[in-house]
mmCIF file of C-alpha atoms in Angstrom:
data_model
loop_
_atom_site.group_PDB
_atom_site.id
_atom_site.type_symbol
_atom_site.label_atom_id
_atom_site.label_comp_id
_atom_site.label_asym_id
_atom_site.label_seq_id
_atom_site.Cartn_x
_atom_site.Cartn_y
_atom_site.Cartn_z
ATOM 1 C CA GLN R 957 339.752 79.329 211.593
ATOM 2 C CA SER R 958 343.373 78.965 210.311
ATOM 3 C CA ALA R 959 346.490 79.040 212.406
ATOM 4 C CA LEU R 960 348.100 82.379 212.813
ATOM 5 C CA THR R 961 351.310 82.719 210.714
ATOM 6 C CA GLN R 962 354.708 82.952 212.303
ATOM 7 C CA PRO R 963 358.256 82.799 210.742
ATOM 8 C CA ALA R 964 359.584 79.357 211.176
ATOM 9 C CA SER R 965 362.825 80.539 212.773
ATOM 10 C CA VAL R 966 364.492 83.750 214.005
ATOM 11 C CA SER R 967 368.006 84.020 215.260
ATOM 12 C CA GLY R 968 370.152 86.576 216.826
ATOM 13 C CA SER R 969 373.500 86.983 218.767
ATOM 14 C CA PRO R 970 373.662 87.604 222.521
ATOM 15 C CA GLY R 971 372.634 91.039 223.570
ATOM 16 C CA GLN R 972 370.841 91.675 220.289
ATOM 17 C CA SER R 973 367.109 92.279 219.909
ATOM 18 C CA ILE R 974 364.869 90.016 217.791
ATOM 19 C CA THR R 975 361.124 90.439 216.822
ATOM 20 C CA ILE R 976 358.757 87.614 216.004
ATOM 21 C CA SER R 977 355.645 88.441 213.878
ATOM 22 C CA CYS R 978 352.314 86.784 214.136
ATOM 23 C CA THR R 979 349.824 87.556 211.304
ATOM 24 C CA GLY R 980 346.186 86.784 211.501
ATOM 25 C CA THR R 981 343.095 88.332 210.216
ATOM 26 C CA SER R 982 340.422 90.907 211.273
ATOM 27 C CA SER R 983 338.638 88.021 212.873
ATOM 28 C CA ASP R 984 341.302 87.332 215.418
ATOM 29 C CA VAL R 985 344.479 89.312 215.855
ATOM 30 C CA GLY R 986 343.028 92.474 214.139
ATOM 31 C CA GLY R 987 339.684 92.323 215.854
ATOM 32 C CA TYR R 988 340.565 91.979 219.507
ATOM 33 C CA ASN R 989 343.394 93.196 221.889
ATOM 34 C CA TYR R 990 343.765 89.698 223.119
ATOM 35 C CA VAL R 991 347.063 88.358 221.771
ATOM 36 C CA SER R 992 349.242 86.162 224.071
ATOM 37 C CA TRP R 993 352.705 84.734 223.621
ATOM 38 C CA TYR R 994 354.162 81.564 224.999
ATOM 39 C CA GLN R 995 357.652 80.284 225.388
ATOM 40 C CA GLN R 996 358.327 76.579 225.189
ATOM 41 C CA HIS R 997 361.592 74.864 225.905
ATOM 42 C CA PRO R 998 362.125 71.292 224.548
ATOM 43 C CA GLY R 999 360.060 68.752 226.470
ATOM 44 C CA LYS R 1000 358.434 71.369 228.645
ATOM 45 C CA ALA R 1001 354.935 72.903 228.891
ATOM 46 C CA PRO R 1002 354.407 76.407 227.389
ATOM 47 C CA LYS R 1003 354.921 79.415 229.610
ATOM 48 C CA LEU R 1004 352.878 82.619 229.316
ATOM 49 C CA MET R 1005 355.180 85.628 228.386
ATOM 50 C CA ILE R 1006 352.766 88.210 227.163
ATOM 51 C CA TYR R 1007 348.946 88.696 227.411
ATOM 52 C CA ASP R 1008 346.606 91.394 226.209
ATOM 53 C CA VAL R 1009 348.974 92.189 223.499
ATOM 54 C CA SER R 1010 351.618 93.894 225.731
ATOM 55 C CA LYS R 1011 351.137 92.948 229.320
ATOM 56 C CA ARG R 1012 353.660 90.889 231.131
ATOM 57 C CA PRO R 1013 352.685 88.496 233.861
ATOM 58 C CA SER R 1014 354.493 88.730 237.212
ATOM 59 C CA GLY R 1015 358.031 87.293 237.007
ATOM 60 C CA VAL R 1016 358.496 87.624 233.286
ATOM 61 C CA SER R 1017 361.570 89.622 232.380
ATOM 62 C CA ASN R 1018 361.001 93.094 231.054
ATOM 63 C CA ARG R 1019 363.266 92.159 228.016
ATOM 64 C CA PHE R 1020 360.060 90.593 226.548
ATOM 65 C CA SER R 1021 357.609 93.192 225.033
ATOM 66 C CA GLY R 1022 354.582 92.717 222.764
ATOM 67 C CA SER R 1023 352.853 95.013 220.252
ATOM 68 C CA LYS R 1024 350.233 94.883 217.607
ATOM 69 C CA SER R 1025 349.443 96.809 214.365
ATOM 70 C CA GLY R 1026 346.464 95.884 212.342
ATOM 71 C CA ASN R 1027 346.312 92.091 211.790
ATOM 72 C CA THR R 1028 349.931 91.515 213.015
ATOM 73 C CA ALA R 1029 351.188 91.115 216.456
ATOM 74 C CA SER R 1030 354.844 91.168 217.415
ATOM 75 C CA LEU R 1031 356.986 89.778 220.311
ATOM 76 C CA THR R 1032 360.390 91.574 220.815
ATOM 77 C CA ILE R 1033 363.079 89.992 222.886
ATOM 78 C CA SER R 1034 365.701 92.526 223.783
ATOM 79 C CA GLY R 1035 369.177 91.758 225.262
ATOM 80 C CA LEU R 1036 368.953 88.281 223.802
ATOM 81 C CA GLN R 1037 370.254 85.641 226.303
ATOM 82 C CA ALA R 1038 371.100 81.882 225.758
ATOM 83 C CA GLU R 1039 368.147 80.933 227.996
ATOM 84 C CA ASP R 1040 365.847 82.660 225.546
ATOM 85 C CA GLU R 1041 366.475 79.900 222.873
ATOM 86 C CA ALA R 1042 363.170 78.193 222.661
ATOM 87 C CA ASP R 1043 360.073 77.880 220.565
ATOM 88 C CA TYR R 1044 357.563 80.739 220.745
ATOM 89 C CA TYR R 1045 353.877 80.638 219.984
ATOM 90 C CA CYS R 1046 351.380 83.520 219.635
ATOM 91 C CA CYS R 1047 347.746 82.996 220.390
ATOM 92 C CA SER R 1048 344.728 85.139 219.632
ATOM 93 C CA TYR R 1049 341.226 85.327 220.816
ATOM 94 C CA ALA R 1050 338.988 84.600 217.867
ATOM 95 C CA GLY R 1051 335.542 85.557 219.122
ATOM 96 C CA SER R 1052 332.826 83.506 220.771
ATOM 97 C CA SER R 1053 335.317 82.411 223.413
ATOM 98 C CA THR R 1054 337.510 80.492 221.041
ATOM 99 C CA TYR R 1055 341.236 80.773 220.440
ATOM 100 C CA VAL R 1056 343.811 80.233 217.701
ATOM 101 C CA PHE R 1057 347.478 79.543 218.001
ATOM 102 C CA GLY R 1058 350.347 80.460 215.714
ATOM 103 C CA THR R 1059 352.479 78.157 213.696
ATOM 104 C CA GLY R 1060 355.447 78.600 216.089
ATOM 105 C CA THR R 1061 358.839 80.245 215.808
ATOM 106 C CA LYS R 1062 362.129 78.543 216.742
ATOM 107 C CA VAL R 1063 364.457 81.256 218.262
ATOM 108 C CA THR R 1064 368.178 80.360 218.068
ATOM 109 C CA VAL R 1065 370.817 82.270 219.995
ATOM 110 C CA LEU R 1066 373.971 82.365 217.844
ATOM 111 C CA GLN P 1335 349.811 77.863 244.118
ATOM 112 C CA ILE P 1336 347.930 76.830 240.995
ATOM 113 C CA THR P 1337 348.791 73.313 239.600
ATOM 114 C CA LEU P 1338 347.191 71.175 236.896
ATOM 115 C CA LYS P 1339 347.930 67.593 235.943
ATOM 116 C CA GLU P 1340 346.578 65.711 232.954
ATOM 117 C CA SER P 1341 345.882 61.974 233.262
ATOM 118 C CA GLY P 1342 344.611 59.317 230.873
ATOM 119 C CA PRO P 1343 345.693 56.467 228.540
ATOM 120 C CA THR P 1344 349.017 56.730 226.835
ATOM 121 C CA LEU P 1345 347.925 54.400 224.035
ATOM 122 C CA VAL P 1346 344.458 54.169 222.262
ATOM 123 C CA LYS P 1347 343.418 52.311 219.155
ATOM 124 C CA PRO P 1348 342.032 53.933 216.022
ATOM 125 C CA THR P 1349 338.268 54.551 216.273
ATOM 126 C CA GLN P 1350 338.349 54.407 220.029
ATOM 127 C CA THR P 1351 337.264 57.309 222.328
ATOM 128 C CA LEU P 1352 339.825 59.095 224.272
ATOM 129 C CA THR P 1353 339.060 60.348 227.806
ATOM 130 C CA LEU P 1354 341.501 62.792 229.501
ATOM 131 C CA THR P 1355 341.200 64.159 232.994
ATOM 132 C CA CYS P 1356 342.676 67.417 234.264
ATOM 133 C CA THR P 1357 343.001 67.423 237.987
ATOM 134 C CA PHE P 1358 343.808 70.923 239.431
ATOM 135 C CA SER P 1359 344.463 72.637 242.710
ATOM 136 C CA GLY P 1360 344.946 76.235 243.930
ATOM 137 C CA PHE P 1361 341.834 77.671 242.380
ATOM 138 C CA SER P 1362 338.080 76.899 242.084
ATOM 139 C CA LEU P 1363 336.270 76.392 238.786
ATOM 140 C CA SER P 1364 333.164 77.903 240.416
ATOM 141 C CA THR P 1365 334.920 81.340 240.720
ATOM 142 C CA SER P 1366 333.624 83.913 238.280
ATOM 143 C CA GLY P 1367 335.844 84.387 235.175
ATOM 144 C CA VAL P 1368 337.840 81.164 235.663
ATOM 145 C CA GLY P 1369 338.131 78.631 232.911
ATOM 146 C CA VAL P 1370 340.114 75.523 232.053
ATOM 147 C CA GLY P 1371 341.199 74.713 228.537
ATOM 148 C CA TRP P 1372 342.700 71.914 226.507
ATOM 149 C CA ILE P 1373 345.543 72.417 223.993
ATOM 150 C CA ARG P 1374 347.363 69.784 222.110
ATOM 151 C CA GLN P 1375 350.696 69.466 220.376
ATOM 152 C CA PRO P 1376 351.578 66.651 217.886
ATOM 153 C CA PRO P 1377 355.273 65.635 218.082
ATOM 154 C CA GLY P 1378 357.408 68.330 216.435
ATOM 155 C CA LYS P 1379 354.456 70.495 215.549
ATOM 156 C CA ALA P 1380 352.588 73.493 216.730
ATOM 157 C CA LEU P 1381 350.094 74.022 219.614
ATOM 158 C CA GLU P 1382 346.387 73.609 218.685
ATOM 159 C CA TRP P 1383 343.588 75.011 220.782
ATOM 160 C CA LEU P 1384 340.863 72.348 221.455
ATOM 161 C CA ALA P 1385 338.307 73.476 224.054
ATOM 162 C CA LEU P 1386 337.408 75.552 227.010
ATOM 163 C CA ILE P 1387 335.054 75.292 229.819
ATOM 164 C CA TYR P 1388 334.120 78.291 232.126
ATOM 165 C CA TRP P 1389 333.021 78.557 235.693
ATOM 166 C CA ASP P 1390 329.414 78.925 234.651
ATOM 167 C CA ASP P 1391 329.613 75.726 232.497
ATOM 168 C CA ASP P 1392 329.794 77.641 229.292
ATOM 169 C CA LYS P 1393 331.667 75.354 226.818
ATOM 170 C CA ARG P 1394 333.589 76.347 223.625
ATOM 171 C CA TYR P 1395 335.271 74.123 221.088
ATOM 172 C CA GLY P 1396 337.686 74.529 218.248
ATOM 173 C CA PRO P 1397 335.847 74.514 214.921
ATOM 174 C CA SER P 1398 337.909 71.766 213.224
ATOM 175 C CA LEU P 1399 337.273 69.186 215.968
ATOM 176 C CA LYS P 1400 334.012 70.408 217.479
ATOM 177 C CA SER P 1401 332.142 67.370 216.429
ATOM 178 C CA ARG P 1402 334.408 65.003 218.180
ATOM 179 C CA LEU P 1403 334.961 66.806 221.493
ATOM 180 C CA THR P 1404 333.072 67.087 224.759
ATOM 181 C CA ILE P 1405 334.376 68.963 227.777
ATOM 182 C CA THR P 1406 332.752 68.662 231.247
ATOM 183 C CA LYS P 1407 333.680 69.697 234.783
ATOM 184 C CA ASP P 1408 333.265 68.268 238.230
ATOM 185 C CA THR P 1409 333.734 71.327 240.620
ATOM 186 C CA SER P 1410 333.568 69.190 243.659
ATOM 187 C CA LYS P 1411 336.503 66.993 242.481
ATOM 188 C CA ASN P 1412 338.474 69.936 240.944
ATOM 189 C CA GLN P 1413 338.550 68.110 237.628
ATOM 190 C CA VAL P 1414 337.899 68.792 233.883
ATOM 191 C CA VAL P 1415 337.345 65.945 231.532
ATOM 192 C CA LEU P 1416 337.860 66.025 227.794
ATOM 193 C CA THR P 1417 336.594 63.300 225.520
ATOM 194 C CA MET P 1418 337.483 62.927 221.899
ATOM 195 C CA THR P 1419 335.713 60.343 219.751
ATOM 196 C CA ASN P 1420 336.947 58.392 216.760
ATOM 197 C CA MET P 1421 340.596 58.673 217.466
ATOM 198 C CA ASP P 1422 343.006 58.525 214.517
ATOM 199 C CA PRO P 1423 346.778 58.236 214.331
ATOM 200 C CA VAL P 1424 346.919 61.972 213.391
ATOM 201 C CA ASP P 1425 345.528 62.632 216.861
ATOM 202 C CA THR P 1426 348.798 61.422 218.404
ATOM 203 C CA ALA P 1427 349.935 64.405 220.508
ATOM 204 C CA THR P 1428 350.750 65.684 223.880
ATOM 205 C CA TYR P 1429 347.582 66.988 225.461
ATOM 206 C CA TYR P 1430 347.831 69.922 227.906
ATOM 207 C CA CYS P 1431 345.205 71.400 230.174
ATOM 208 C CA ALA P 1432 345.652 75.083 231.285
ATOM 209 C CA HIS P 1433 344.095 77.637 233.566
ATOM 210 C CA SER P 1434 342.522 80.862 232.339
ATOM 211 C CA SER P 1435 341.345 83.849 234.470
ATOM 212 C CA ILE P 1436 342.501 86.340 231.804
ATOM 213 C CA VAL P 1437 342.117 86.010 228.098
ATOM 214 C CA ALA P 1438 345.246 83.771 227.999
ATOM 215 C CA TYR P 1439 346.490 80.540 229.587
ATOM 216 C CA ASP P 1440 348.617 81.399 232.557
ATOM 217 C CA TYR P 1441 349.166 77.972 234.239
ATOM 218 C CA TRP P 1442 349.714 74.870 232.361
ATOM 219 C CA GLY P 1443 349.920 71.152 233.216
ATOM 220 C CA GLN P 1444 352.962 69.174 232.349
ATOM 221 C CA GLY P 1445 351.058 67.451 229.434
ATOM 222 C CA THR P 1446 350.384 63.896 228.597
ATOM 223 C CA LEU P 1447 351.426 62.080 225.456
ATOM 224 C CA VAL P 1448 348.731 60.101 223.788
ATOM 225 C CA THR P 1449 349.633 57.692 220.937
ATOM 226 C CA VAL P 1450 346.993 56.382 218.574
ATOM 227 C CA SER P 1451 348.122 53.033 217.113
ATOM 228 C CA SER P 1452 346.653 49.646 216.485
#
């Protein structure tokens, strides 16, 4: 069970849209519609932003959206804002009630 | 509202056993579908899923650390305990517990930093 692969960093200017990819295998991302995304600001606990590939918890901005194609899931942040600068992690169900996280992506707002 | 808080030693010696407690409120671990998981994060590194216990006492572990981990619950005390044996300096990390009633972790504790050093 290897960590899901994410780009180390993604950047964008305020107002732009960015997309973070999360690549796994048919045993995790590709096998289940249970990908979640977490935002983590420095020194803080992760915060759930997306679950079940594309669902947003109550209170999460609709600027955040998720999708999946094959073994790759994606998180898109539209209308990028300074407060979106953080680390982002994907997580996938991997069968037998186990999970695997991604390698993490640092989002920089230019 | 749902809250979770981790507690335990901040410093352990190599080869010792780590015991961490997650004390929660705002939900019951006897409610169908509810689980509490443990996730850790070494300084400057990525999150790593460790273990999960469900309301029905079903327990799951990450494959890489399965032989060293034990997760238990005390429903009456609203606590979940994680033990990790044979600690090593590479186990230095912030350890989080988190609530799950969906296939994700929707509420997290603040985390507790555990340093492994002699």
